[in-house]
Coordinates of C-alpha atoms in Angstrom, one line a residue:
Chain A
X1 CA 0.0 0.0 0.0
X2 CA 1.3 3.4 -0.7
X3 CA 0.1 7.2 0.2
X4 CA -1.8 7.0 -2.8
X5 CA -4.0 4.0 -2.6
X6 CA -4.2 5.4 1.2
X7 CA -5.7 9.0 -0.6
X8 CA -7.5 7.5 -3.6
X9 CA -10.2 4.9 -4.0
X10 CA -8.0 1.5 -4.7
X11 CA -9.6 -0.2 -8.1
X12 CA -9.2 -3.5 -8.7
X13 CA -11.0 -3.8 -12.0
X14 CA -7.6 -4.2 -13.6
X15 CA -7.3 -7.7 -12.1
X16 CA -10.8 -8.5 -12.7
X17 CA -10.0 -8.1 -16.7
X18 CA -6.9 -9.7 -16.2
X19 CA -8.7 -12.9 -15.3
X20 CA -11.7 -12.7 -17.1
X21 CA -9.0 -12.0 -20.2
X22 CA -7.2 -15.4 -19.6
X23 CA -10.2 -17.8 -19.0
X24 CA -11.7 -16.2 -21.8
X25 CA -8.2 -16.4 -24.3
X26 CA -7.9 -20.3 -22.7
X27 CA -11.0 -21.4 -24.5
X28 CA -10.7 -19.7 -27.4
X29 CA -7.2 -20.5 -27.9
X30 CA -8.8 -24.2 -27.9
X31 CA -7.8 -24.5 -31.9
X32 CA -4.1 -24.4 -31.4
X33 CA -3.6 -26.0 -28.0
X34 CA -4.8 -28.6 -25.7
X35 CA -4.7 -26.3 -22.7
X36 CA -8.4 -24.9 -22.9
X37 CA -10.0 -28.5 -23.4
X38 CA -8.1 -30.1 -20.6
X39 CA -9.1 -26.8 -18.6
X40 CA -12.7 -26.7 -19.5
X41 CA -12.9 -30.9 -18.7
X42 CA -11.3 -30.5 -15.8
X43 CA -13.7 -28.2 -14.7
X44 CA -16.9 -30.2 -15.8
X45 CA -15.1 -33.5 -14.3
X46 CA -15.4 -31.7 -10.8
X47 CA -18.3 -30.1 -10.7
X48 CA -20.0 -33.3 -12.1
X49 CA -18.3 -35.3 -8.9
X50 CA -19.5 -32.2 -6.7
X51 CA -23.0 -32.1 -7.9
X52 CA -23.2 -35.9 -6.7
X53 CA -23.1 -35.2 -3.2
X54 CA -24.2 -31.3 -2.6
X55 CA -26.8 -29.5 -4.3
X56 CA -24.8 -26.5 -6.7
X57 CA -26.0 -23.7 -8.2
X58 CA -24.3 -23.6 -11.4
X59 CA -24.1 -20.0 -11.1
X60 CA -22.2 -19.6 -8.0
X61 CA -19.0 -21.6 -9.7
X62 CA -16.3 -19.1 -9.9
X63 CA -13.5 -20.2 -12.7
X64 CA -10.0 -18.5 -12.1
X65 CA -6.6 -19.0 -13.8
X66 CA -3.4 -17.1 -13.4
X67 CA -0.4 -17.7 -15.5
X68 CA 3.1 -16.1 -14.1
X69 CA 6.1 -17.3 -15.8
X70 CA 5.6 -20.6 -16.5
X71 CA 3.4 -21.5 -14.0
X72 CA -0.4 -21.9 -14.6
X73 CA -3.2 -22.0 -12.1
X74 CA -6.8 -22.6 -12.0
X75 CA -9.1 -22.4 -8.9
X76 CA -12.2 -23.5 -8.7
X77 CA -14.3 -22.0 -6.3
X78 CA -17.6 -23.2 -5.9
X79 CA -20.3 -21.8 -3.5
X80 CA -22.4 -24.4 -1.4
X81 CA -26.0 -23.8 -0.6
X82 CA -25.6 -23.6 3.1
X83 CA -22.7 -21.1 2.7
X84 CA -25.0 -18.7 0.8
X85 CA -28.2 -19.6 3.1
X86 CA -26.3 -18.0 5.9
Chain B
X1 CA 18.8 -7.0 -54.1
X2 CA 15.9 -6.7 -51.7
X3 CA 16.9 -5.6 -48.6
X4 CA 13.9 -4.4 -47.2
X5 CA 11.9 -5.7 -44.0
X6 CA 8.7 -5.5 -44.4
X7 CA 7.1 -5.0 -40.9
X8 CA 2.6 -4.9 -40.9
X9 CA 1.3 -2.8 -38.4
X10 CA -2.1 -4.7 -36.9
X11 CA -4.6 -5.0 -34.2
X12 CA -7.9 -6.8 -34.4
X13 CA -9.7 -4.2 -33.4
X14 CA -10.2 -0.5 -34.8
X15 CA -9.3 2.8 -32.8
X16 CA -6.8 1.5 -30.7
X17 CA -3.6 3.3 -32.9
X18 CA -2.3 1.4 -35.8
X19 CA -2.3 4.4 -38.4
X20 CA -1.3 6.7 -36.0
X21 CA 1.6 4.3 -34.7
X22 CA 2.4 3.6 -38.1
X23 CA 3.0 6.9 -39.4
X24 CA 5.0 7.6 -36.2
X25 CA 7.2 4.4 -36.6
X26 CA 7.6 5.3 -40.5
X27 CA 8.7 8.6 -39.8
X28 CA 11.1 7.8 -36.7
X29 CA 12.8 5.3 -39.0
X30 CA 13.6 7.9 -41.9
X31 CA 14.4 10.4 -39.6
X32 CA 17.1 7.9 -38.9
X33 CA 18.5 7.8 -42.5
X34 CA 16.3 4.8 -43.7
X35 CA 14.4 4.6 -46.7
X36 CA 10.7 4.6 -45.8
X37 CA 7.6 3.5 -47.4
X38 CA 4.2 3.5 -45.7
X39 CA 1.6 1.2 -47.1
X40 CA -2.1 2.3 -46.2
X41 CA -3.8 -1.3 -46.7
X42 CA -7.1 0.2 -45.6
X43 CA -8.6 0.2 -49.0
X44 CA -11.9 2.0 -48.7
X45 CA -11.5 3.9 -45.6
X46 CA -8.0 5.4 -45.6
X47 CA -6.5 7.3 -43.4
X48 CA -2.6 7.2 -43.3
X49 CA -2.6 10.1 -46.4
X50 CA -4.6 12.3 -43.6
X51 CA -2.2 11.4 -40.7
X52 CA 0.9 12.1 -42.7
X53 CA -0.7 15.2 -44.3
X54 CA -0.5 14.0 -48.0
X55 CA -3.8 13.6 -48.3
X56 CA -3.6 16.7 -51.2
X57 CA -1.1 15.3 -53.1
X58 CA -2.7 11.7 -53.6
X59 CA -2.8 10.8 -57.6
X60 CA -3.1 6.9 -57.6
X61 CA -3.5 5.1 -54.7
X62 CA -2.3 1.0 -53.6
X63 CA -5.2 -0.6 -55.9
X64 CA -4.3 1.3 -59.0
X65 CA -1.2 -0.5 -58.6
X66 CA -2.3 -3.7 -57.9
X67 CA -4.5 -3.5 -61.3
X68 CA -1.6 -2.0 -62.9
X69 CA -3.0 1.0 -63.8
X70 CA 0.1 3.0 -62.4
X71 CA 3.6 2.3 -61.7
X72 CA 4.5 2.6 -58.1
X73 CA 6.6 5.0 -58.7
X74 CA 3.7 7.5 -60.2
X75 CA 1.6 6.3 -56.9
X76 CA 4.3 7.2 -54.3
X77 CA 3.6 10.4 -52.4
X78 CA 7.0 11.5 -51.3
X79 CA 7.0 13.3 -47.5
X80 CA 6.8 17.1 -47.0
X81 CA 9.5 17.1 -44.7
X82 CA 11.7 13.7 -45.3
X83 CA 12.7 13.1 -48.8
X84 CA 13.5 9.4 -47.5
X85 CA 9.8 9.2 -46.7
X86 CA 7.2 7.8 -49.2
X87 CA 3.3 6.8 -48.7
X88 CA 1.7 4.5 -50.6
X89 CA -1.6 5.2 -50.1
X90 CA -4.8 3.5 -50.2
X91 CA -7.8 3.5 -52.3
X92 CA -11.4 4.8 -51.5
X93 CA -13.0 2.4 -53.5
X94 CA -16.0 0.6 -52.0
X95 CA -15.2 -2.7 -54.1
X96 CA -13.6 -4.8 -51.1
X97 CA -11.9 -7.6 -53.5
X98 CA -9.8 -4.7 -55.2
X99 CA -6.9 -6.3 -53.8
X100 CA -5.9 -9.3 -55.3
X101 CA -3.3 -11.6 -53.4
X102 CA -0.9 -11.5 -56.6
X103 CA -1.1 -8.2 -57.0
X104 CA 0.0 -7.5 -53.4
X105 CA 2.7 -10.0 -53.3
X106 CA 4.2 -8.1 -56.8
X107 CA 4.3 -4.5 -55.1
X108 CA 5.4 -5.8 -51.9
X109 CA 8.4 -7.6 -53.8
X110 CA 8.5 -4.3 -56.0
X111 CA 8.5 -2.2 -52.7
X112 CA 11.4 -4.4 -51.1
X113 CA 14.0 -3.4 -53.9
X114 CA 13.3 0.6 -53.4
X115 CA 13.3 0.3 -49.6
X116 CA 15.1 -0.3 -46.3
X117 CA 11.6 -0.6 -44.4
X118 CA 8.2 -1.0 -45.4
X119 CA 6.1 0.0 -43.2
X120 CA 1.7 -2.1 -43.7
X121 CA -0.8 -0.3 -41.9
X122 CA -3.2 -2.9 -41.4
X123 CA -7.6 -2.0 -41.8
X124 CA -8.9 -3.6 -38.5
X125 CA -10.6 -6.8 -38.5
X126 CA -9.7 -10.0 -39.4
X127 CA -11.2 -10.2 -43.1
X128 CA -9.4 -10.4 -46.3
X129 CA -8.1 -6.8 -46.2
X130 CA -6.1 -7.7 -42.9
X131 CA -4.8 -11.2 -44.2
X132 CA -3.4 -9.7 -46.7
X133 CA -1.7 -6.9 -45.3
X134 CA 0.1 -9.2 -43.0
X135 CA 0.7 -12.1 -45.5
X136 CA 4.0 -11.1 -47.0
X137 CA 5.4 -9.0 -43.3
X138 CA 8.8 -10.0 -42.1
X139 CA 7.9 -9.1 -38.6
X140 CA 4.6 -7.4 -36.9
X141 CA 3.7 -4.8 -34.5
X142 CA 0.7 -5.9 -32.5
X143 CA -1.6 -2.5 -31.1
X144 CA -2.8 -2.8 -28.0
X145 CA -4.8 -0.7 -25.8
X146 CA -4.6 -2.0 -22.0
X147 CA -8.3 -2.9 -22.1
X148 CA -10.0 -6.2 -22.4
X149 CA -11.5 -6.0 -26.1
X150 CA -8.7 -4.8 -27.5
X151 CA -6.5 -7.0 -25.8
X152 CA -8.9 -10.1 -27.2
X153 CA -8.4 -8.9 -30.7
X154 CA -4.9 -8.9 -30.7
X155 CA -5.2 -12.6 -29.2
X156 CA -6.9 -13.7 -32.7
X157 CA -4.7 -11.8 -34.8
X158 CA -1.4 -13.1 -33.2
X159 CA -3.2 -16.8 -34.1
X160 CA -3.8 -15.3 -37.8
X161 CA 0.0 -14.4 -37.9
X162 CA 0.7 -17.8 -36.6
X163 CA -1.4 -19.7 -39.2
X164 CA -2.3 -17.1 -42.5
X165 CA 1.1 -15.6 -44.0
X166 CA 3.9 -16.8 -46.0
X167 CA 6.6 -17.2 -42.9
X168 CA 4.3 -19.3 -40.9
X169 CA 3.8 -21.6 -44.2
X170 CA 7.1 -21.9 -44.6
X171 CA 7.3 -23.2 -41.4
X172 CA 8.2 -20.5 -39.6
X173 CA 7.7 -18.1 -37.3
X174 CA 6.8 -14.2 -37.9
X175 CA 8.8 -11.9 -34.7
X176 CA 6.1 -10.2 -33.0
X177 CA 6.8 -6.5 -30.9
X178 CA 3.7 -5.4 -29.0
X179 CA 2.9 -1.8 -28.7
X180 CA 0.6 -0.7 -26.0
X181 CA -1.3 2.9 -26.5
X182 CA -3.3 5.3 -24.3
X183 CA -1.2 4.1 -21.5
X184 CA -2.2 6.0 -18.3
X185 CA 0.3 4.6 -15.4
X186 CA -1.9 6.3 -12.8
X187 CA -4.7 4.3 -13.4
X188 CA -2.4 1.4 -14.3
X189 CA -0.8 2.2 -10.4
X190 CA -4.5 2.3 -9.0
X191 CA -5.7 -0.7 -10.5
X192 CA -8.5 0.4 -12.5
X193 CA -6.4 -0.3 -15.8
X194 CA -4.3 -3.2 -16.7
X195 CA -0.7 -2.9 -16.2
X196 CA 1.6 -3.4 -19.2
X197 CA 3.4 -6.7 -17.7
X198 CA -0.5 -8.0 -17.5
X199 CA -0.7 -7.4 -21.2
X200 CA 2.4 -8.9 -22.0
X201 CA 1.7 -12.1 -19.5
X202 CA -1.3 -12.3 -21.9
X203 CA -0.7 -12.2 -25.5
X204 CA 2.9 -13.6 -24.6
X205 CA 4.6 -11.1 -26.8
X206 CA 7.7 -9.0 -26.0
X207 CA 6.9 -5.3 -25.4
X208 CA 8.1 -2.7 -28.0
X209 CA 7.0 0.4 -26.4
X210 CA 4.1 2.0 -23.9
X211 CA 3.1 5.0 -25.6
X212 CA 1.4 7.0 -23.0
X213 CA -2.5 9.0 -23.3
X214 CA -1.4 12.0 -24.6
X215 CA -3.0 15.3 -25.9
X216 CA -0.3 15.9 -28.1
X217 CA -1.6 12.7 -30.6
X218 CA -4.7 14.2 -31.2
X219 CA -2.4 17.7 -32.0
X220 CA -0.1 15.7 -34.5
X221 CA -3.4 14.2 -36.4
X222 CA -4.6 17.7 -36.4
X223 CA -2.1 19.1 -38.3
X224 CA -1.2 15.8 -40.6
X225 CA 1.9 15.6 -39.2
X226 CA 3.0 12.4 -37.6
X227 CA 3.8 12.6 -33.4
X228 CA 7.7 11.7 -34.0
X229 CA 8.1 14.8 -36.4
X230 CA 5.7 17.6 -35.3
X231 CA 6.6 17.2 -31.3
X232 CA 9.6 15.6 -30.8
X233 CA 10.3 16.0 -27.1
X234 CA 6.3 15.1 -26.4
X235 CA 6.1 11.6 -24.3
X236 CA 4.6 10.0 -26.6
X237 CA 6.7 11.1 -29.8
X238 CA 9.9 9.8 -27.3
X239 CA 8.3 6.5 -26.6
X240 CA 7.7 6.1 -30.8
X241 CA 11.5 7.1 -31.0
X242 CA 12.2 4.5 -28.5
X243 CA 10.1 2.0 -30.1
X244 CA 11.7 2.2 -33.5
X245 CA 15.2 1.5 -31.7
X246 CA 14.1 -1.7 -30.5
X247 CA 12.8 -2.3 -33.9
X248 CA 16.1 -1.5 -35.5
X249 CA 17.5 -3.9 -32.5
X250 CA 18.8 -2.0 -30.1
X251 CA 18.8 -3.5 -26.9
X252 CA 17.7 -0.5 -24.2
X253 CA 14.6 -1.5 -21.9
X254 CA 11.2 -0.4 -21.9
X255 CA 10.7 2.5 -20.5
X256 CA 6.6 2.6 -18.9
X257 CA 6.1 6.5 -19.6
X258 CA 5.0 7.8 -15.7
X259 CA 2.6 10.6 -14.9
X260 CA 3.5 14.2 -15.2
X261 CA 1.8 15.0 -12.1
X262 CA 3.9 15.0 -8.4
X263 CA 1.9 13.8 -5.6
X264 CA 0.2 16.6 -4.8
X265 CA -1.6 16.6 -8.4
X266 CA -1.6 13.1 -7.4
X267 CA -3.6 14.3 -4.1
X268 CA -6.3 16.8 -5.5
X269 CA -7.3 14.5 -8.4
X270 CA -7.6 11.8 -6.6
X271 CA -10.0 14.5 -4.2
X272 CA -12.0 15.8 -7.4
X273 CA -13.1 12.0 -8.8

């Protein structure tokens, strides 16, 4: 934090388009590499094995990736109905 | 002898800066002795002419040539201000096929034996008018702005450079420089814009030059004159000038253009918003 996030209103938007940016370029980069279908089976594979036990809202799955260097990651964050009931 | 590198100046999507960048890139590279021909490939809504204040002087135009109903030499528009300068520029024609993929592959070979550099301002888009612009490039300058459409665009155009012109048929692979525009490293610092290392962690392409927001664009395009010759000590003209040295491969790092403002501008804007 510096004196001018302290002053100013701190935006994250930047990071939100970063993010959205990636997921989005993963899929659509699905032509040329195997990266995006791995990531988007991946992500059907667990919310399939989810959905067997707990009750999901489709809606409240949250999809994130980050690539630094040479290192990608995806988290899956996905929002159980007692969570939100509370 | 053909000497010349042929470098296509695209984007994907429209408005972010490729005619301005181009005429600015053009310029900084005959100002450095080179000789210098801009291509305006955006046949039916040109542009370059009016950027690089020729738009009087225009006789034939890039499809006349193609048909061969001029000589390029009777097309070139030679600059007010660098006699190693030339414009080659594009037609206002509505018929979008004027350009035939022969035609462009025989000026562009023409075009390498006059020049050092040629310079392709790409139209936006991915359609046949871009393909072609790009096809016979020796290298490509990728226009960004740091916001998330633009930054898509430039995603599917990198793929078309990877899969639609000659080096990638020839199993190669065409350099890539990306230049960021309307760079504003306050709002970059604050995070309401994306940074230029989140662009570059993107697209995967190494950075050229951030040419920061700047009134003094809009002033050049006023005037037809382009940023690196009518303001040469503006930021912007200095990060085209900078640009075109890493082109010409000279290693110097990327310098990210900061605000003008101290902290106390810093203070009372962020107050008034």
């Amino acid at each position: 934090m510096n004196l001018l996030n302290f002053f100013g209103k701190r935006g994250e938007s930047a990071s939100v388009a970063k993010n959205r940016l990636q997921i989005l370029l993963a899929h659509e980069r699905a032509d040329d590499g195997s990266d995006a279908a791995l990531i988007s089976s991946l992500r059907e594979d667990i919310l399939a094995v989810v959905a067997k036990r707990v009750d999901i809202d489709p809606d409240a799955v949250r999809l994130e990736m980050d690539r630094s260097g040479d290192v990608t990651t995806l988290g899956i964050d996905i929002e159980l109905p007692s969570a939100r009931a509370s | 002898m053909s000497n010349a590198t042929v470098v296509v100046v695209t984007s994907g999507k429209g408005g972010v800066g490729k005619t301005t960048t181009s005429a600015a890139v053009a310029s900084a590279l005959a100002k450095e002795g080179y000789q210098v021909c801009a291509v305006d490939f955006d046949v039916g809504l040109r542009n370059l002419d009016l950027i690089m204040g020729a738009e009087r002087r225009v006789v034939f135009d890039l499809v006349n040539v193609v048909r061969g109903e001029a000589s390029i030499k009777q097309a070139l528009v030679r600059d007010k201000k660098l006699n190693n300068l030339f414009l080659l520029p594009a037609s206002q024609t509505r018929d979008k096929d004027a350009l035939t993929e022969e035609g462009v592959e025989r000026v562009i070979g023409e075009l390498r034996m006059y020049f050092d550099w040629v310079i392709c301002d790409s139209p936006a888009g991915i359609e046949r008018g871009a393909t072609l612009a790009m096809r016979h490039a020796d290298e490509a300058i990728i226009v960004s702005n740091p916001e998330v459409s633009s930054v898509r665009d430039c995603d599917r155009i990198i793929g078309l450079l990877d899969a639609k012109t000659k080096i990638a048929e020839d199993g190669g692979r065409m350099p890539k420089h990306l230049m960021i525009t309307r760079y504003d490293s306050e709002r970059a610092k604050t995070g309401d814009m994306l940074a230029t290392d989140d662009v570059v962690d993107i697209l995967s392409v190494p950075l050229i030059g951030v040419v920061p927001e700047s009134r003094d664009v809009l002033k050049a395009s006023n005037v037809g004159l382009p940023i690196t010759l009518s303001d040469e000590n503006s930021p912007a003209a200095k990060a085209y000038m900078e640009a075109t040295r890493r082109l010409l491969g000279e290693d110097i790092p990327v310098t990210i253009p900061e605000g003008k403002k101290g902290l106390l501008g810093k203070f009372f804007r962020g107050r008034a918003a």
